[in-house]
Amino acid sequence: MMTIRSIPEEASAILEEATRPSNRLKMGDALANLTCNVGLTNEDVAAIEQVRDKTPAELIRFE
């Protein structure tokens, strides 16, 4: 059964499909692949966490 959509709904659906294809590479998957390819381990991540600056960022003020 075919769904009837308004012109704005149809245009939105077309744009959605064009800009977000179903076979796109998602950021989380890309990062996971990157870390696997460079051999980053959980121990490496733990070492980075110990030395990284955890000070909250300061808000930008526009005056």
PDB file of N, CA, C and O in Angstrom, residues 16-46:
ATOM      1  N   GLU A  16      16.117  13.947   3.234  1.00  0.00           N
ATOM      2  CA  GLU A  16      16.618  13.069   4.303  1.00  0.00           C
ATOM      3  C   GLU A  16      17.377  11.898   3.706  1.00  0.00           C
ATOM      4  O   GLU A  16      18.476  11.561   4.147  1.00  0.00           O
ATOM      5  N   GLU A  17      16.825  11.266   2.708  1.00  0.00           N
ATOM      6  CA  GLU A  17      17.468  10.112   2.072  1.00  0.00           C
ATOM      7  C   GLU A  17      18.751  10.524   1.357  1.00  0.00           C
ATOM      8  O   GLU A  17      19.745   9.801   1.383  1.00  0.00           O
ATOM      9  N   ALA A  18      18.753  11.700   0.744  1.00  0.00           N
ATOM     10  CA  ALA A  18      19.934  12.165   0.014  1.00  0.00           C
ATOM     11  C   ALA A  18      21.075  12.532   0.957  1.00  0.00           C
ATOM     12  O   ALA A  18      22.247  12.317   0.643  1.00  0.00           O
ATOM     13  N   THR A  19      20.742  13.090   2.102  1.00  0.00           N
ATOM     14  CA  THR A  19      21.792  13.552   3.018  1.00  0.00           C
ATOM     15  C   THR A  19      22.170  12.520   4.063  1.00  0.00           C
ATOM     16  O   THR A  19      23.213  12.644   4.696  1.00  0.00           O
ATOM     17  N   ARG A  20      21.339  11.528   4.286  1.00  0.00           N
ATOM     18  CA  ARG A  20      21.632  10.480   5.262  1.00  0.00           C
ATOM     19  C   ARG A  20      21.348   9.108   4.661  1.00  0.00           C
ATOM     20  O   ARG A  20      20.391   8.441   5.038  1.00  0.00           O
ATOM     21  N   PRO A  21      22.189   8.675   3.738  1.00  0.00           N
ATOM     22  CA  PRO A  21      21.950   7.356   3.151  1.00  0.00           C
ATOM     23  C   PRO A  21      22.082   6.258   4.208  1.00  0.00           C
ATOM     24  O   PRO A  21      22.823   6.394   5.181  1.00  0.00           O
ATOM     25  N   SER A  22      21.356   5.187   4.019  1.00  0.00           N
ATOM     26  CA  SER A  22      21.332   4.109   5.011  1.00  0.00           C
ATOM     27  C   SER A  22      22.681   3.418   5.169  1.00  0.00           C
ATOM     28  O   SER A  22      22.962   2.839   6.203  1.00  0.00           O
ATOM     29  N   ASN A  23      23.538   3.486   4.158  1.00  0.00           N
ATOM     30  CA  ASN A  23      24.838   2.805   4.223  1.00  0.00           C
ATOM     31  C   ASN A  23      25.964   3.742   4.669  1.00  0.00           C
ATOM     32  O   ASN A  23      27.127   3.416   4.510  1.00  0.00           O
ATOM     33  N   ARG A  24      25.628   4.883   5.272  1.00  0.00           N
ATOM     34  CA  ARG A  24      26.657   5.843   5.675  1.00  0.00           C
ATOM     35  C   ARG A  24      27.483   5.291   6.833  1.00  0.00           C
ATOM     36  O   ARG A  24      27.011   4.474   7.618  1.00  0.00           O
ATOM     37  N   LEU A  25      28.704   5.774   6.935  1.00  0.00           N
ATOM     38  CA  LEU A  25      29.575   5.402   8.039  1.00  0.00           C
ATOM     39  C   LEU A  25      29.282   6.332   9.202  1.00  0.00           C
ATOM     40  O   LEU A  25      29.389   7.550   9.082  1.00  0.00           O
ATOM     41  N   LYS A  26      28.912   5.778  10.327  1.00  0.00           N
ATOM     42  CA  LYS A  26      28.570   6.581  11.497  1.00  0.00           C
ATOM     43  C   LYS A  26      29.831   6.875  12.302  1.00  0.00           C
ATOM     44  O   LYS A  26      30.798   6.116  12.278  1.00  0.00           O
ATOM     45  N   MET A  27      29.836   8.006  13.012  1.00  0.00           N
ATOM     46  CA  MET A  27      31.021   8.466  13.730  1.00  0.00           C
ATOM     47  C   MET A  27      31.524   7.436  14.737  1.00  0.00           C
ATOM     48  O   MET A  27      32.725   7.175  14.815  1.00  0.00           O
ATOM     49  N   GLY A  28      30.642   6.847  15.513  1.00  0.00           N
ATOM     50  CA  GLY A  28      31.063   5.858  16.502  1.00  0.00           C
ATOM     51  C   GLY A  28      31.733   4.655  15.855  1.00  0.00           C
ATOM     52  O   GLY A  28      32.756   4.152  16.344  1.00  0.00           O
ATOM     53  N   ASP A  29      31.179   4.199  14.749  1.00  0.00           N
ATOM     54  CA  ASP A  29      31.776   3.074  14.032  1.00  0.00           C
ATOM     55  C   ASP A  29      33.145   3.455  13.475  1.00  0.00           C
ATOM     56  O   ASP A  29      34.092   2.661  13.517  1.00  0.00           O
ATOM     57  N   ALA A  30      33.265   4.675  12.951  1.00  0.00           N
ATOM     58  CA  ALA A  30      34.539   5.134  12.408  1.00  0.00           C
ATOM     59  C   ALA A  30      35.599   5.203  13.498  1.00  0.00           C
ATOM     60  O   ALA A  30      36.740   4.775  13.295  1.00  0.00           O
ATOM     61  N   LEU A  31      35.239   5.729  14.662  1.00  0.00           N
ATOM     62  CA  LEU A  31      36.196   5.817  15.767  1.00  0.00           C
ATOM     63  C   LEU A  31      36.591   4.433  16.270  1.00  0.00           C
ATOM     64  O   LEU A  31      37.763   4.186  16.578  1.00  0.00           O
ATOM     65  N   ALA A  32      35.632   3.526  16.355  1.00  0.00           N
ATOM     66  CA  ALA A  32      35.937   2.159  16.784  1.00  0.00           C
ATOM     67  C   ALA A  32      36.892   1.492  15.804  1.00  0.00           C
ATOM     68  O   ALA A  32      37.864   0.836  16.218  1.00  0.00           O
ATOM     69  N   ASN A  33      36.652   1.667  14.511  1.00  0.00           N
ATOM     70  CA  ASN A  33      37.540   1.087  13.496  1.00  0.00           C
ATOM     71  C   ASN A  33      38.931   1.692  13.591  1.00  0.00           C
ATOM     72  O   ASN A  33      39.932   0.988  13.468  1.00  0.00           O
ATOM     73  N   LEU A  34      39.001   2.995  13.811  1.00  0.00           N
ATOM     74  CA  LEU A  34      40.291   3.672  13.908  1.00  0.00           C
ATOM     75  C   LEU A  34      41.104   3.131  15.077  1.00  0.00           C
ATOM     76  O   LEU A  34      42.273   2.807  14.932  1.00  0.00           O
ATOM     77  N   THR A  35      40.473   3.016  16.243  1.00  0.00           N
ATOM     78  CA  THR A  35      41.214   2.546  17.415  1.00  0.00           C
ATOM     79  C   THR A  35      41.637   1.085  17.258  1.00  0.00           C
ATOM     80  O   THR A  35      42.715   0.708  17.722  1.00  0.00           O
ATOM     81  N   CYS A  36      40.840   0.287  16.595  1.00  0.00           N
ATOM     82  CA  CYS A  36      41.222  -1.108  16.363  1.00  0.00           C
ATOM     83  C   CYS A  36      42.402  -1.193  15.402  1.00  0.00           C
ATOM     84  O   CYS A  36      43.312  -2.000  15.595  1.00  0.00           O
ATOM     85  N   ASN A  37      42.410  -0.336  14.392  1.00  0.00           N
ATOM     86  CA  ASN A  37      43.466  -0.373  13.381  1.00  0.00           C
ATOM     87  C   ASN A  37      44.808   0.122  13.912  1.00  0.00           C
ATOM     88  O   ASN A  37      45.851  -0.300  13.435  1.00  0.00           O
ATOM     89  N   VAL A  38      44.804   1.031  14.887  1.00  0.00           N
ATOM     90  CA  VAL A  38      46.066   1.522  15.445  1.00  0.00           C
ATOM     91  C   VAL A  38      46.502   0.702  16.655  1.00  0.00           C
ATOM     92  O   VAL A  38      47.576   0.919  17.183  1.00  0.00           O
ATOM     93  N   GLY A  39      45.666  -0.201  17.101  1.00  0.00           N
ATOM     94  CA  GLY A  39      46.029  -1.065  18.207  1.00  0.00           C
ATOM     95  C   GLY A  39      45.859  -0.430  19.574  1.00  0.00           C
ATOM     96  O   GLY A  39      46.524  -0.821  20.528  1.00  0.00           O
ATOM     97  N   LEU A  40      44.992   0.542  19.695  1.00  0.00           N
ATOM     98  CA  LEU A  40      44.738   1.189  20.983  1.00  0.00           C
ATOM     99  C   LEU A  40      44.039   0.187  21.900  1.00  0.00           C
ATOM    100  O   LEU A  40      43.050  -0.430  21.526  1.00  0.00           O
ATOM    101  N   THR A  41      44.561   0.029  23.113  1.00  0.00           N
ATOM    102  CA  THR A  41      44.000  -0.934  24.053  1.00  0.00           C
ATOM    103  C   THR A  41      43.300  -0.214  25.199  1.00  0.00           C
ATOM    104  O   THR A  41      43.440   1.000  25.360  1.00  0.00           O
ATOM    105  N   ASN A  42      42.584  -0.965  26.002  1.00  0.00           N
ATOM    106  CA  ASN A  42      41.945  -0.389  27.192  1.00  0.00           C
ATOM    107  C   ASN A  42      42.980   0.183  28.153  1.00  0.00           C
ATOM    108  O   ASN A  42      42.736   1.192  28.811  1.00  0.00           O
ATOM    109  N   GLU A  43      44.139  -0.444  28.218  1.00  0.00           N
ATOM    110  CA  GLU A  43      45.215   0.060  29.077  1.00  0.00           C
ATOM    111  C   GLU A  43      45.716   1.412  28.576  1.00  0.00           C
ATOM    112  O   GLU A  43      46.025   2.305  29.361  1.00  0.00           O
ATOM    113  N   ASP A  44      45.802   1.568  27.257  1.00  0.00           N
ATOM    114  CA  ASP A  44      46.204   2.858  26.680  1.00  0.00           C
ATOM    115  C   ASP A  44      45.199   3.941  27.060  1.00  0.00           C
ATOM    116  O   ASP A  44      45.578   5.051  27.440  1.00  0.00           O
ATOM    117  N   VAL A  45      43.933   3.632  26.947  1.00  0.00           N
ATOM    118  CA  VAL A  45      42.879   4.593  27.282  1.00  0.00           C
ATOM    119  C   VAL A  45      42.953   4.956  28.762  1.00  0.00           C
ATOM    120  O   VAL A  45      42.847   6.121  29.139  1.00  0.00           O
ATOM    121  N   ALA A  46      43.175   3.969  29.619  1.00  0.00           N
ATOM    122  CA  ALA A  46      43.286   4.229  31.056  1.00  0.00           C
ATOM    123  C   ALA A  46      44.466   5.142  31.351  1.00  0.00           C
ATOM    124  O   ALA A  46      44.367   6.056  32.186  1.00  0.00           O
TER     125      ALA A  46
END
